mmCIF file of C-alpha atoms in Angstrom:
data_model
loop_
_atom_site.group_PDB
_atom_site.id
_atom_site.type_symbol
_atom_site.label_atom_id
_atom_site.label_comp_id
_atom_site.label_asym_id
_atom_site.label_seq_id
_atom_site.Cartn_x
_atom_site.Cartn_y
_atom_site.Cartn_z
ATOM 1 C CA UNK A 1 -55.623 88.879 90.899
ATOM 2 C CA UNK A 2 -54.020 91.875 92.658
ATOM 3 C CA UNK A 3 -50.358 91.954 93.630
ATOM 4 C CA UNK A 4 -49.989 91.604 97.413
ATOM 5 C CA UNK A 5 -46.193 91.978 97.557
ATOM 6 C CA UNK A 6 -44.406 94.450 95.301
ATOM 7 C CA UNK A 7 -40.802 95.609 95.359
ATOM 8 C CA UNK A 8 -39.029 97.808 92.864
ATOM 9 C CA UNK A 9 -35.335 98.634 92.652
ATOM 10 C CA UNK A 10 -34.450 97.567 96.201
ATOM 11 C CA UNK A 11 -30.865 98.414 97.146
ATOM 12 C CA UNK A 12 -29.187 97.650 100.467
ATOM 13 C CA UNK A 13 -25.509 98.093 101.279
ATOM 14 C CA UNK A 14 -23.413 97.179 104.294
ATOM 15 C CA UNK A 15 -20.320 99.318 104.003
ATOM 16 C CA UNK A 16 -18.630 98.310 100.774
ATOM 17 C CA UNK A 17 -20.795 95.196 100.389
ATOM 18 C CA UNK A 18 -23.954 95.422 98.283
ATOM 19 C CA UNK A 19 -26.502 92.914 99.580
ATOM 20 C CA UNK A 20 -29.303 93.973 97.218
ATOM 21 C CA UNK A 21 -28.604 95.621 93.891
ATOM 22 C CA UNK A 22 -31.879 96.808 92.354
ATOM 23 C CA UNK A 23 -34.131 93.823 93.144
ATOM 24 C CA UNK A 24 -37.687 93.710 91.729
ATOM 25 C CA UNK A 25 -40.335 91.299 93.055
ATOM 26 C CA UNK A 26 -44.064 90.805 92.435
ATOM 27 C CA UNK A 27 -46.282 88.271 94.247
ATOM 28 C CA UNK A 28 -49.977 88.034 93.264
ATOM 29 C CA UNK A 29 -52.462 87.349 96.032
ATOM 30 C CA UNK A 30 -52.983 83.711 97.027
ATOM 31 C CA UNK A 31 -49.784 82.501 95.358
ATOM 32 C CA UNK A 32 -46.326 81.363 96.447
ATOM 33 C CA UNK A 33 -43.146 83.029 95.227
ATOM 34 C CA UNK A 34 -40.001 81.010 95.760
ATOM 35 C CA UNK A 35 -36.929 83.220 96.205
ATOM 36 C CA UNK A 36 -33.902 81.052 95.467
ATOM 37 C CA UNK A 37 -30.232 81.764 95.866
ATOM 38 C CA UNK A 38 -27.055 80.712 97.651
ATOM 39 C CA UNK A 39 -26.159 81.780 101.169
ATOM 40 C CA UNK A 40 -25.460 85.489 101.078
ATOM 41 C CA UNK A 41 -27.280 86.141 97.793
ATOM 42 C CA UNK A 42 -29.587 88.682 99.456
ATOM 43 C CA UNK A 43 -32.659 86.539 100.184
ATOM 44 C CA UNK A 44 -32.784 87.287 103.911
ATOM 45 C CA UNK A 45 -32.056 90.980 103.361
ATOM 46 C CA UNK A 46 -35.016 91.173 100.966
ATOM 47 C CA UNK A 47 -37.292 89.489 103.511
ATOM 48 C CA UNK A 48 -36.151 91.849 106.280
ATOM 49 C CA UNK A 49 -36.948 94.871 104.156
ATOM 50 C CA UNK A 50 -40.378 93.555 103.195
ATOM 51 C CA UNK A 51 -41.173 92.764 106.836
ATOM 52 C CA UNK A 52 -40.012 96.239 108.027
ATOM 53 C CA UNK A 53 -36.982 94.979 109.968
ATOM 54 C CA UNK A 54 -34.632 96.869 107.636
ATOM 55 C CA UNK A 55 -34.956 100.013 105.563
ATOM 56 C CA UNK A 56 -33.645 99.910 102.007
ATOM 57 C CA UNK A 57 -31.066 102.441 100.885
ATOM 58 C CA UNK A 58 -33.207 103.022 97.808
ATOM 59 C CA UNK A 59 -36.187 101.506 96.033
ATOM 60 C CA UNK A 60 -39.801 100.965 97.089
ATOM 61 C CA UNK A 61 -41.784 98.091 98.568
ATOM 62 C CA UNK A 62 -45.437 97.463 99.387
ATOM 63 C CA UNK A 63 -47.067 94.628 101.282
ATOM 64 C CA UNK A 64 -50.869 94.277 101.197
ATOM 65 C CA UNK A 65 -51.029 97.671 99.514
ATOM 66 C CA UNK A 66 -49.089 99.409 102.320
ATOM 67 C CA UNK A 67 -45.713 101.074 101.896
ATOM 68 C CA UNK A 68 -43.227 99.391 104.214
ATOM 69 C CA UNK A 69 -41.454 102.670 104.960
ATOM 70 C CA UNK A 70 -44.352 105.054 105.469
ATOM 71 C CA UNK A 71 -46.521 102.741 107.610
ATOM 72 C CA UNK A 72 -44.499 99.810 108.971
ATOM 73 C CA UNK A 73 -46.911 99.232 111.857
ATOM 74 C CA UNK A 74 -49.814 98.567 109.501
ATOM 75 C CA UNK A 75 -47.635 96.145 107.530
ATOM 76 C CA UNK A 76 -46.747 94.200 110.690
ATOM 77 C CA UNK A 77 -50.419 93.780 111.540
ATOM 78 C CA UNK A 78 -50.951 91.888 108.283
ATOM 79 C CA UNK A 79 -47.913 89.632 108.080
ATOM 80 C CA UNK A 80 -46.343 86.614 109.696
ATOM 81 C CA UNK A 81 -42.616 85.918 109.659
ATOM 82 C CA UNK A 82 -40.574 82.818 110.382
ATOM 83 C CA UNK A 83 -36.857 83.527 110.094
ATOM 84 C CA UNK A 84 -33.883 81.224 109.734
ATOM 85 C CA UNK A 85 -33.408 81.008 113.510
ATOM 86 C CA UNK A 86 -36.311 79.997 115.716
ATOM 87 C CA UNK A 87 -37.369 83.066 117.759
ATOM 88 C CA UNK A 88 -38.891 81.214 120.715
ATOM 89 C CA UNK A 89 -38.438 81.589 124.478
ATOM 90 C CA UNK A 90 -36.834 78.368 125.680
ATOM 91 C CA UNK A 91 -37.925 78.937 129.286
ATOM 92 C CA UNK A 92 -41.611 78.922 128.352
ATOM 93 C CA UNK A 93 -43.554 75.875 127.221
ATOM 94 C CA UNK A 94 -44.589 75.517 123.604
ATOM 95 C CA UNK A 95 -48.152 76.450 124.546
ATOM 96 C CA UNK A 96 -47.013 79.477 126.548
ATOM 97 C CA UNK A 97 -44.953 80.739 123.607
ATOM 98 C CA UNK A 98 -47.947 80.639 121.288
ATOM 99 C CA UNK A 99 -50.356 81.996 123.894
ATOM 100 C CA UNK A 100 -48.025 84.932 124.551
ATOM 101 C CA UNK A 101 -47.966 85.804 120.839
ATOM 102 C CA UNK A 102 -51.763 85.618 120.726
ATOM 103 C CA UNK A 103 -52.062 87.987 123.679
ATOM 104 C CA UNK A 104 -49.631 90.445 122.115
ATOM 105 C CA UNK A 105 -51.763 90.456 118.985
ATOM 106 C CA UNK A 106 -54.755 91.196 121.243
ATOM 107 C CA UNK A 107 -56.668 88.045 120.345
ATOM 108 C CA UNK A 108 -58.092 87.840 123.854
ATOM 109 C CA UNK A 109 -57.407 85.156 126.452
ATOM 110 C CA UNK A 110 -59.876 82.541 125.214
ATOM 111 C CA UNK A 111 -59.183 82.841 121.477
ATOM 112 C CA UNK A 112 -55.415 82.983 122.086
ATOM 113 C CA UNK A 113 -55.474 79.752 124.099
ATOM 114 C CA UNK A 114 -57.730 78.035 121.566
ATOM 115 C CA UNK A 115 -55.550 79.099 118.646
ATOM 116 C CA UNK A 116 -52.422 77.947 120.477
ATOM 117 C CA UNK A 117 -53.795 74.447 121.064
ATOM 118 C CA UNK A 118 -54.983 74.280 117.466
ATOM 119 C CA UNK A 119 -51.528 75.141 116.126
ATOM 120 C CA UNK A 120 -49.800 72.673 118.441
ATOM 121 C CA UNK A 121 -52.021 69.995 116.928
ATOM 122 C CA UNK A 122 -51.380 71.133 113.350
ATOM 123 C CA UNK A 123 -47.607 71.033 113.870
ATOM 124 C CA UNK A 124 -47.614 67.711 115.759
ATOM 125 C CA UNK A 125 -46.509 69.336 119.011
ATOM 126 C CA UNK A 126 -49.543 68.575 121.175
ATOM 127 C CA UNK A 127 -47.773 65.910 123.222
ATOM 128 C CA UNK A 128 -44.929 68.321 123.974
ATOM 129 C CA UNK A 129 -46.904 71.535 124.213
ATOM 130 C CA UNK A 130 -46.668 71.757 127.999
ATOM 131 C CA UNK A 131 -42.929 71.078 128.174
ATOM 132 C CA UNK A 132 -40.332 73.906 128.305
ATOM 133 C CA UNK A 133 -38.941 74.649 124.847
ATOM 134 C CA UNK A 134 -35.352 74.250 126.111
ATOM 135 C CA UNK A 135 -35.965 70.493 125.905
ATOM 136 C CA UNK A 136 -37.158 70.635 122.283
ATOM 137 C CA UNK A 137 -35.110 69.376 119.353
ATOM 138 C CA UNK A 138 -34.060 71.794 116.627
ATOM 139 C CA UNK A 139 -36.822 70.554 114.341
ATOM 140 C CA UNK A 140 -39.451 71.020 117.061
ATOM 141 C CA UNK A 141 -38.278 74.580 117.680
ATOM 142 C CA UNK A 142 -38.477 75.257 113.960
ATOM 143 C CA UNK A 143 -42.077 74.037 113.829
ATOM 144 C CA UNK A 144 -42.989 76.060 116.910
ATOM 145 C CA UNK A 145 -41.513 79.194 115.369
ATOM 146 C CA UNK A 146 -43.613 78.740 112.242
ATOM 147 C CA UNK A 147 -46.690 78.129 114.405
ATOM 148 C CA UNK A 148 -45.993 81.444 116.177
ATOM 149 C CA UNK A 149 -45.938 83.209 112.822
ATOM 150 C CA UNK A 150 -49.447 81.859 112.161
ATOM 151 C CA UNK A 151 -51.106 82.715 115.468
ATOM 152 C CA UNK A 152 -52.789 85.842 114.118
ATOM 153 C CA UNK A 153 -53.743 84.087 110.847
ATOM 154 C CA UNK A 154 -51.858 86.599 108.680
ATOM 155 C CA UNK A 155 -52.891 87.245 105.109
ATOM 156 C CA UNK A 156 -49.235 87.472 104.042
ATOM 157 C CA UNK A 157 -46.561 85.069 105.235
ATOM 158 C CA UNK A 158 -42.766 85.260 104.884
ATOM 159 C CA UNK A 159 -40.816 82.048 105.423
ATOM 160 C CA UNK A 160 -37.026 82.377 105.356
ATOM 161 C CA UNK A 161 -35.602 78.901 104.648
ATOM 162 C CA UNK A 162 -38.333 77.256 106.769
ATOM 163 C CA UNK A 163 -37.144 73.654 106.402
ATOM 164 C CA UNK A 164 -33.446 74.258 107.058
ATOM 165 C CA UNK A 165 -32.272 71.609 109.513
ATOM 166 C CA UNK A 166 -35.469 69.554 109.396
ATOM 167 C CA UNK A 167 -35.475 65.812 108.805
ATOM 168 C CA UNK A 168 -37.250 64.534 105.653
ATOM 169 C CA UNK A 169 -40.486 63.641 107.455
ATOM 170 C CA UNK A 170 -40.726 67.021 109.219
ATOM 171 C CA UNK A 171 -39.985 68.774 105.921
ATOM 172 C CA UNK A 172 -42.773 66.882 104.160
ATOM 173 C CA UNK A 173 -45.205 67.614 107.018
ATOM 174 C CA UNK A 174 -44.344 71.303 106.857
ATOM 175 C CA UNK A 175 -44.918 71.350 103.105
ATOM 176 C CA UNK A 176 -48.405 69.993 103.766
ATOM 177 C CA UNK A 177 -49.160 72.791 106.226
ATOM 178 C CA UNK A 178 -47.923 75.412 103.760
ATOM 179 C CA UNK A 179 -50.078 73.995 100.955
ATOM 180 C CA UNK A 180 -53.132 74.187 103.207
ATOM 181 C CA UNK A 181 -52.425 77.827 104.068
ATOM 182 C CA UNK A 182 -52.134 78.754 100.395
ATOM 183 C CA UNK A 183 -55.350 76.924 99.520
ATOM 184 C CA UNK A 184 -57.060 79.042 102.165
ATOM 185 C CA UNK A 185 -55.832 82.246 100.517
ATOM 186 C CA UNK A 186 -52.533 83.077 102.214
ATOM 187 C CA UNK A 187 -49.939 84.839 100.053
ATOM 188 C CA UNK A 188 -46.462 83.462 100.669
ATOM 189 C CA UNK A 189 -42.898 84.508 99.949
ATOM 190 C CA UNK A 190 -40.585 81.576 100.563
ATOM 191 C CA UNK A 191 -36.799 81.723 100.520
ATOM 192 C CA UNK A 192 -34.910 78.499 100.036
ATOM 193 C CA UNK A 193 -31.711 76.979 98.688
ATOM 194 C CA UNK A 194 -33.560 73.860 97.574
ATOM 195 C CA UNK A 195 -34.976 73.635 94.064
ATOM 196 C CA UNK A 196 -37.000 70.617 95.220
ATOM 197 C CA UNK A 197 -38.733 72.738 97.852
ATOM 198 C CA UNK A 198 -39.570 75.462 95.364
ATOM 199 C CA UNK A 199 -40.691 72.765 92.924
ATOM 200 C CA UNK A 200 -43.113 71.431 95.521
ATOM 201 C CA UNK A 201 -44.516 74.740 96.731
ATOM 202 C CA UNK A 202 -43.887 77.717 94.450
ATOM 203 C CA UNK A 203 -46.147 78.997 91.683
ATOM 204 C CA UNK A 204 -43.363 81.258 90.506
ATOM 205 C CA UNK A 205 -39.605 81.364 91.197
ATOM 206 C CA UNK A 206 -37.055 84.173 91.238
ATOM 207 C CA UNK A 207 -33.379 83.219 91.356
ATOM 208 C CA UNK A 208 -31.032 85.864 92.746
ATOM 209 C CA UNK A 209 -27.262 86.109 92.981
ATOM 210 C CA UNK A 210 -25.240 88.994 94.450
ATOM 211 C CA UNK A 211 -28.492 90.825 95.158
ATOM 212 C CA UNK A 212 -29.732 90.737 91.559
ATOM 213 C CA UNK A 213 -32.408 88.722 89.797
ATOM 214 C CA UNK A 214 -30.723 86.357 87.353
ATOM 215 C CA UNK A 215 -33.711 84.187 86.399
ATOM 216 C CA UNK A 216 -37.481 84.227 86.723
ATOM 217 C CA UNK A 217 -40.050 81.590 85.813
ATOM 218 C CA UNK A 218 -41.780 78.439 86.914
ATOM 219 C CA UNK A 219 -39.840 75.439 88.148
ATOM 220 C CA UNK A 220 -40.227 73.705 84.789
ATOM 221 C CA UNK A 221 -39.022 76.799 82.936
ATOM 222 C CA UNK A 222 -35.900 77.022 85.097
ATOM 223 C CA UNK A 223 -35.166 73.337 84.651
ATOM 224 C CA UNK A 224 -35.484 73.773 80.896
ATOM 225 C CA UNK A 225 -32.678 76.346 81.062
ATOM 226 C CA UNK A 226 -30.336 73.705 82.461
ATOM 227 C CA UNK A 227 -31.450 70.854 80.234
ATOM 228 C CA UNK A 228 -34.303 69.384 82.262
ATOM 229 C CA UNK A 229 -32.409 66.294 83.447
ATOM 230 C CA UNK A 230 -28.836 65.153 83.880
ATOM 231 C CA UNK A 231 -27.382 61.911 82.548
ATOM 232 C CA UNK A 232 -24.503 60.775 84.770
ATOM 233 C CA UNK A 233 -22.081 58.082 83.693
ATOM 234 C CA UNK A 234 -19.068 56.405 85.319
ATOM 235 C CA UNK A 235 -16.822 54.479 82.929
ATOM 236 C CA UNK A 236 -14.419 51.661 83.652
ATOM 237 C CA UNK A 237 -11.072 53.126 82.537
ATOM 238 C CA UNK A 238 -9.609 56.471 81.549
ATOM 239 C CA UNK A 239 -9.409 55.240 77.960
ATOM 240 C CA UNK A 240 -13.221 54.987 77.970
ATOM 241 C CA UNK A 241 -13.660 58.688 78.752
ATOM 242 C CA UNK A 242 -13.137 60.113 75.277
ATOM 243 C CA UNK A 243 -15.438 57.706 73.375
ATOM 244 C CA UNK A 244 -18.064 58.098 76.105
ATOM 245 C CA UNK A 245 -17.797 61.863 75.825
ATOM 246 C CA UNK A 246 -18.377 61.665 72.067
ATOM 247 C CA UNK A 247 -21.500 59.561 72.564
ATOM 248 C CA UNK A 248 -22.934 61.864 75.229
ATOM 249 C CA UNK A 249 -22.194 64.954 73.128
ATOM 250 C CA UNK A 250 -24.572 63.612 70.470
ATOM 251 C CA UNK A 251 -27.490 63.183 72.896
ATOM 252 C CA UNK A 252 -26.779 66.114 75.236
ATOM 253 C CA UNK A 253 -28.688 69.394 75.302
ATOM 254 C CA UNK A 254 -25.594 71.245 76.495
ATOM 255 C CA UNK A 255 -21.950 70.855 77.471
ATOM 256 C CA UNK A 256 -20.670 67.484 78.694
ATOM 257 C CA UNK A 257 -18.772 67.867 81.973
ATOM 258 C CA UNK A 258 -15.939 65.401 82.602
ATOM 259 C CA UNK A 259 -14.397 64.486 85.951
ATOM 260 C CA UNK A 260 -11.318 62.563 84.826
ATOM 261 C CA UNK A 261 -10.223 61.556 88.336
ATOM 262 C CA UNK A 262 -13.582 59.952 89.021
ATOM 263 C CA UNK A 263 -14.091 58.843 85.393
ATOM 264 C CA UNK A 264 -17.504 60.513 85.638
ATOM 265 C CA UNK A 265 -19.288 62.277 82.796
ATOM 266 C CA UNK A 266 -22.365 64.457 83.201
ATOM 267 C CA UNK A 267 -24.543 65.809 80.406
ATOM 268 C CA UNK A 268 -27.802 67.795 80.364
ATOM 269 C CA UNK A 269 -30.459 66.035 78.293
ATOM 270 C CA UNK A 270 -34.013 66.738 77.232
ATOM 271 C CA UNK A 271 -35.114 63.283 76.092
ATOM 272 C CA UNK A 272 -35.306 61.565 79.481
ATOM 273 C CA UNK A 273 -35.266 57.763 79.406
ATOM 274 C CA UNK A 274 -35.199 57.684 75.592
ATOM 275 C CA UNK A 275 -31.939 59.661 75.553
ATOM 276 C CA UNK A 276 -30.529 57.359 78.221
ATOM 277 C CA UNK A 277 -31.348 54.207 76.222
ATOM 278 C CA UNK A 278 -29.903 55.722 73.049
ATOM 279 C CA UNK A 279 -26.662 56.560 74.861
ATOM 280 C CA UNK A 280 -26.392 53.080 76.398
ATOM 281 C CA UNK A 281 -26.890 51.356 73.049
ATOM 282 C CA UNK A 282 -24.191 53.459 71.433
ATOM 283 C CA UNK A 283 -21.800 52.999 74.365
ATOM 284 C CA UNK A 284 -22.275 49.249 74.124
ATOM 285 C CA UNK A 285 -21.669 49.322 70.355
ATOM 286 C CA UNK A 286 -18.436 51.281 70.956
ATOM 287 C CA UNK A 287 -17.370 48.766 73.645
ATOM 288 C CA UNK A 288 -17.276 51.401 76.377
ATOM 289 C CA UNK A 289 -17.375 49.786 79.810
ATOM 290 C CA UNK A 290 -20.019 51.468 81.995
ATOM 291 C CA UNK A 291 -19.780 50.995 85.769
ATOM 292 C CA UNK A 292 -22.686 53.225 86.766
ATOM 293 C CA UNK A 293 -25.339 55.249 84.951
ATOM 294 C CA UNK A 294 -28.404 57.209 85.954
ATOM 295 C CA UNK A 295 -30.742 60.141 85.392
ATOM 296 C CA UNK A 296 -31.262 62.878 87.926
ATOM 297 C CA UNK A 297 -33.253 66.088 88.035
ATOM 298 C CA UNK A 298 -31.350 69.389 88.071
ATOM 299 C CA UNK A 299 -30.348 70.937 91.378
ATOM 300 C CA UNK A 300 -29.936 74.551 92.384
ATOM 301 C CA UNK A 301 -26.218 74.140 91.717
ATOM 302 C CA UNK A 302 -27.049 73.148 88.133
ATOM 303 C CA UNK A 303 -29.134 76.294 87.736
ATOM 304 C CA UNK A 304 -26.363 78.478 89.123
ATOM 305 C CA UNK A 305 -23.647 76.807 87.098
ATOM 306 C CA UNK A 306 -25.676 77.405 83.960
ATOM 307 C CA UNK A 307 -26.737 80.969 84.736
ATOM 308 C CA UNK A 308 -23.662 82.356 86.497
ATOM 309 C CA UNK A 309 -20.814 79.901 85.981
ATOM 310 C CA UNK A 310 -20.438 79.193 89.692
ATOM 311 C CA UNK A 311 -22.072 76.882 92.200
ATOM 312 C CA UNK A 312 -24.583 77.940 94.834
ATOM 313 C CA UNK A 313 -22.024 78.799 97.500
ATOM 314 C CA UNK A 314 -21.594 82.066 99.343
ATOM 315 C CA UNK A 315 -18.543 84.170 98.666
ATOM 316 C CA UNK A 316 -16.759 85.880 101.546
ATOM 317 C CA UNK A 317 -18.404 89.207 100.788
ATOM 318 C CA UNK A 318 -21.838 87.623 100.509
ATOM 319 C CA UNK A 319 -21.459 85.949 103.885
ATOM 320 C CA UNK A 320 -20.223 89.216 105.380
ATOM 321 C CA UNK A 321 -23.363 91.015 104.284
ATOM 322 C CA UNK A 322 -25.608 88.252 105.565
ATOM 323 C CA UNK A 323 -23.812 88.266 108.890
ATOM 324 C CA UNK A 324 -24.096 92.033 109.213
ATOM 325 C CA UNK A 325 -27.825 91.866 108.553
ATOM 326 C CA UNK A 326 -28.254 89.145 111.120
ATOM 327 C CA UNK A 327 -26.330 91.009 113.807
ATOM 328 C CA UNK A 328 -28.233 94.219 113.128
ATOM 329 C CA UNK A 329 -31.680 92.685 113.058
ATOM 330 C CA UNK A 330 -31.891 89.682 115.393
ATOM 331 C CA UNK A 331 -32.820 91.956 118.277
ATOM 332 C CA UNK A 332 -35.388 93.867 116.275
ATOM 333 C CA UNK A 333 -36.897 90.606 114.998
ATOM 334 C CA UNK A 334 -37.484 89.466 118.560
ATOM 335 C CA UNK A 335 -38.918 92.849 119.474
ATOM 336 C CA UNK A 336 -41.342 92.644 116.569
ATOM 337 C CA UNK A 337 -42.564 89.275 117.781
ATOM 338 C CA UNK A 338 -42.894 90.238 121.444
ATOM 339 C CA UNK A 339 -43.777 93.941 121.600
ATOM 340 C CA UNK A 340 -44.759 95.733 118.449
ATOM 341 C CA UNK A 341 -48.173 94.113 117.783
ATOM 342 C CA UNK A 342 -49.597 95.789 120.936
ATOM 343 C CA UNK A 343 -48.741 99.324 119.828
#
């Protein structure tokens, strides 16, 4: 299986802020790479470089075998992009937005109209396809934007936090569409803050922080690094905290975290329900009063706390870089959608 997306040593700076610091990425054809990280980690900057909206300060990148710097036009002909903000014209109807994109990609009047109606159906927008987009909800605009990225049936698709702001049902529906695209051979790079989303969709995951790769593997491999599951416990009194901590330390696969104000203890475990039952039996034998107990799967915050020592939140400098990229490139992103395919 050949590599459809390749990046090596990508560096991008905004003044004194380094958004990417030597990032390497490889995505084999027909697979999904999940690019995870907090706001400002460099995910969007990486996508903008790979989709020719930004030039890196150093490093190389190829998409579908084409260098993004030497032949950006050829790259654009082969990709689809859905960014964090829906790039749709609110004064046109949903159908007109998609039809316009089809015309710009020179599909021809008939095929463009047919493809537009097909995509409206796929994204559950048929009933609203002839209404102006200014009356659409945020979730509807998000779905329309993704539909626009698929008008030309690109071989390579970049989705930058595609389910941000969607309700659970819309998110699940969108996951179904993405799975279908991949089954049909589309290569996908997906950025997200949600481990659950990457778990559902990605064949491989790269976690980045401050523009650098800090972890790489499958979802299960990343979860294993943070203990697989978390056992959470709330005890009745502050005097119960220390004996409960001793019990959890014996069954935990890592450090037990204690929130004394909330009388909550959290421990990574690898034994699942068996470890939970063992802990409960010992807590009962030690007469520790338990108010609440449960198992949960690790979150992106768990991954970041384990790998970097901080939660998945953007620092001021990270946000600054992200904001600079957005201001610089929003206009060019719209131009790419509306003009460049006809060149």
